[in-house]
Every structure is written in C-alpha cells, then in structure tokens.
Amino acid sequence: MAGPVHDLLLRGGTLVDGTGAPRRKADVAVTDGRITVLPPGGRPAAAETVDATDRVVTPGFIDVHTHSDALAARHDGGPDEAAIEELRLAPLLQGVTTEISGNCGSSLFPALPERLPGLAEHVRVTFGLGDVPPAEDFDGFAAGQDPALRRTHIASLVGHGTLRAGVLGFDDRPATPDELRTMCALLDRALTQGAAGLSTGLIYPPGGYAATDELVALAEVAARHGKPYVTHLRDEMSQVEAALDEALEIARRSGAPLQVSHHKTAGRHAWGATLRTLPRLERARAEGVDVLCDVYPYTAGSTVLHALLPPWANEGGIGALLERLPDPEVRNRIRASIADGVDGWENTVGNGGWDLISVAAAPRHPRAEGHRIADLAQTGGVDPVDYVCDLLLAEHGAVTIISHSMREDDVRRVLASPLSMIGSDGVPKPGRPHPRWAGSFARVLGHYGRDQDLFTLESAVHKMTGLPARRFGLTGRGTVHDGAHADLVVIDPDAVRDAATFDQPLRAPDGVDAVVVAGRVAVRDGRPTAERAGRVVRVP
C-alpha cells in the first residue's frame, strides 16, 4: 500500500494567498517544506491534516521591523530562560513566521575585530538580554543564532549605528575617508553574505552623528546589491517633513529603494502631518523613487530611555553617559536642552512631556514598570530629569520606555496607505513591553480590518506577506503558490483579534488557530507545539 503523498494537508479552508487577489477555496499541501495548492474537496493522503473548514489560510506573516536580534542568540547572563521563551512565542502565536531584525541602525554586526569588545555594552543595553557577543559579519551573526531556540525565521539588516560604532566608536564627528571606505567594505561583505539591507536610526547615537553624505555613500552600496535603505528618520516629530526630505534625497542620490520605518507624525507639533507626508511619498514614487513604509497599529511608541536625552549627553556611548549623569551641572544642561531644544534633535519630551512616558523595562526596579515618569518622580519628590538620571545610573543604562505620542487619525491614514506594510517595531525585553510585540498583526486583522473596515482582509494580508516579501527579497515567501516555502497561518476571520494590553502585554491573540513554520506545525489550536523550525534567512 502506498504511503502518504504529503507531509501535511490544510483542508477545507479559504485561501487568501498574499498577492491581494480575491479569496478562493483551496486545500494546501506541504511536502518536504514546500507548498502545493490543490483544488478543494479532494482526499489526498497526508501524514498530518489540519481541518481549516470555516477558516482562512494565509502565508506566514512577515514582521518587517523588529528588534529581536538577540532572542535566539547564544548569550550569558540576563533574564531567565522562561521569560525569554515567552518573548519568543509572542510573534509566533499571532502568525508571524519571519522577522526582519537589525532595524533603526542597531544590529548584532558588523565591526572590525578590535572594536568588538567596545560594542558589548551597547549590545547589552540595546537588546537587554544579557551578554550577547557582537559579530564581525553576517556569517558570524548567523552562526550565533541557536537553531534549538528559533521559533520563527529571522533575516537581518545591517545597522548603520552598529557599523559606525564598529569602525570609529561613539564620537560625534564625521568619518574620515578611510573610515568611510572601511564601513562601505564591511557593509558590502555583510550584504554579499545575505544581509537584507541597510538600516539607520538617526535619533540614536552614534548613527545620528552622521551627515547626509555618509548615508548616501553607504546607501550606494546597498543599491549595488539591489537592497533597500531602511530608515528611522532623523525626526518624526516637529521636523518630520524635513527629515523625510533627507531620506528621499538619500534614495534619489544613491539609487537605493527607500523604506521609511514605522512612519508616524508624533508629538503635538506634528499631529495631522500625515496629510502632507503621505502625499509627499506618493509624489516621490510617481517620480520614480522606489519608496514604501511600514507602520504599527498603535498610538504609542517604544524605545530606550537614554534616547530621550540630548545628543551631547550620549556622545561617547553608554559608559560616557553614565559618567556624566551624576553631575548636577549636566542635569541642569539636560533640563535646558529639553526646554529650549537643540538644533537637529527630535526632543521627544519637549514635544510631549514626561507624563506621556512610561517605564517598560527596568530589571532592578520592576515596581516602576508600567508607571509614567512624571508620576514616579512626583511620588519620589524629585524633578523628572533627576529621576531619569538616577534610574539610568541604577540600571546601568538599560531602561526601555513607552511614549504615548501619536494621534489615532494619523495612525489610520498610514495603515490605510497602499504604500504601507506592517511591522511591530517590537522591543522584546522582559518587564512590561509594548503590546505591539504580541498584538500588531492580530490587531490589524481584527480591529482595523474587520471591525473598523479600514481595508479588506485580502489587503491586510498583502501588507503582512506579499508586499514585505517583495520589498526585502524574501524569495519563495509571502505568497501561497506551488513551490513556495511552507510558512502558513490558519485564522478564524470572525474571531481574530489582539488581546495584548499595556498591563498584560504578552497575552496571546484570539482566532489564530494554527501556524506552520518550514512545513512543521508550530501552533495548533492556538497553542505552541514543541517545534522549533525557524532558521536564519539569507537574502541573495
């Protein structure tokens, strides 16, 4: 008697294939990790069958903007393994099968060998998961990912901030011609090895110390590889339009595709500016600039606390910052910079206030997590800047925050734009992380798609699958077709919704029944299995 024809069969479902095409009835079979789309109603033999009746089958979701670089990296110290595993599961349980890390200018590579020890503290504070050794190149990054821990696939951009720190440190100065040539060579090597593109984080040191010409030179390297320049703009608040113009200039001069990270217009001075920024992107695209953006479906953002301090305070890196912070004169200068502004600085607090900033992760001060800095300072009877400086000192710089800085109408406009795809911008650290790490994709499908009717299911899925796969060169992913990689999701379209909140940020969503990673069932009946089939994805 003949054995099973297929390893896995998703039977009886409605297929939304990731291209944006109308849904249709189809069965989806998996053999040796690859997909075959079958007519509905057949009875092919399979070793395992998932009943998808009254359900929708989609490609696995691609989170184009994560900071999950270290979640499955080999490391020493840091949080206990149970806490890290809960963070690993959060994207998987909402249907994410591929994460793109290395965003906002921070990646776990590359650097000159002699600079690697100096990057260790930066990596510890940025990723918050203990001592994770930075790597010389993308091959080193890939080797450092433990396949026994990987729940999802991971690709990585080359972070310009890490690249810059790995060549010239954390000095606020232009790169010399030799240093720039070295950065270009390291970038070229990493892209050749399979890194997905170049990212910048121009509000963060040391990336923000770079002038436009440096960024153009590096983006030209990405352009030669046909890979995108992915940017956290120099300002997403009062000067967002000027910052967007710089990004478009870099794209035009370099020829690189432009991806605007987590596009937003935050802070009271920029509310409503999406009425101008989105048409600006559409005009640029009509003029031949290959520009797209990503967005998360929340009105709050999240970042590291020290990024809210002026650039001069951060010069020299975390160690230099911590040496400055005990000085009363430095604290007075920080207060003045926030009150008066600094040319070219985003100034999150000056555009909002400490009452809009809450603590997400402070490992030595868990009682502070979930509370607003203004309230914490008032309870302690201190000025907010003094509270912040003392907290940073006590935590050795490793504090993450949530900033309630956006307006709902702006978020809706970016979500609805045909230029946008979905990225969580998840910062997966223990504590009370932003719920976007566990809720973004289910929230788009449920709250904004089904309940608010902002877009069709086909359009929502396309923003999460086919569009990002094409943008980042993820060949064989993002659409369901014969021969594609078998990364799949089965959802209940009437029930899918996010359940994560700011108080319970890692609650799993409703309505995500099954997730298949590399042909193996990683989530069944909404619960994770023991499968760990994720791998490092190299982009040719």
XYZ file of N, CA and C in Angstrom, residues 33-36 476-477 479-487:
45
model
N 8.702 20.593 3.062
C 8.815 22.012 3.362
C 8.349 22.944 2.268
N 7.734 22.396 1.225
C 7.261 23.225 0.108
C 5.766 23.021 -0.105
N 5.136 24.040 -0.695
C 3.677 24.095 -0.829
C 3.235 23.569 -2.186
N 2.084 22.894 -2.170
C 1.323 22.622 -3.389
C -0.119 23.056 -3.134
N 10.340 33.152 -2.470
C 9.614 31.961 -2.081
C 8.804 32.111 -0.810
N 8.732 33.311 -0.276
C 7.944 33.577 0.924
C 6.924 34.671 0.623
N 3.764 34.607 -0.332
C 2.576 34.224 -1.098
C 2.451 32.704 -1.083
N 1.218 32.242 -1.214
C 0.955 30.797 -1.264
C 0.862 30.395 -2.725
N 1.867 29.668 -3.185
C 1.879 29.178 -4.557
C 2.703 27.898 -4.597
N 2.546 27.153 -5.658
C 3.284 25.899 -5.789
C 4.794 26.155 -5.671
N 5.442 25.413 -4.803
C 6.882 25.522 -4.638
C 7.333 26.512 -3.589
N 6.414 27.293 -3.031
C 6.787 28.275 -2.014
C 7.179 27.580 -0.722
N 7.966 28.277 0.087
C 8.285 27.781 1.422
C 6.990 27.630 2.227
N 6.908 26.558 2.993
C 5.662 26.234 3.697
C 5.588 26.932 5.048
N 5.426 28.261 4.992
C 5.135 29.078 6.165
C 3.690 29.545 6.012
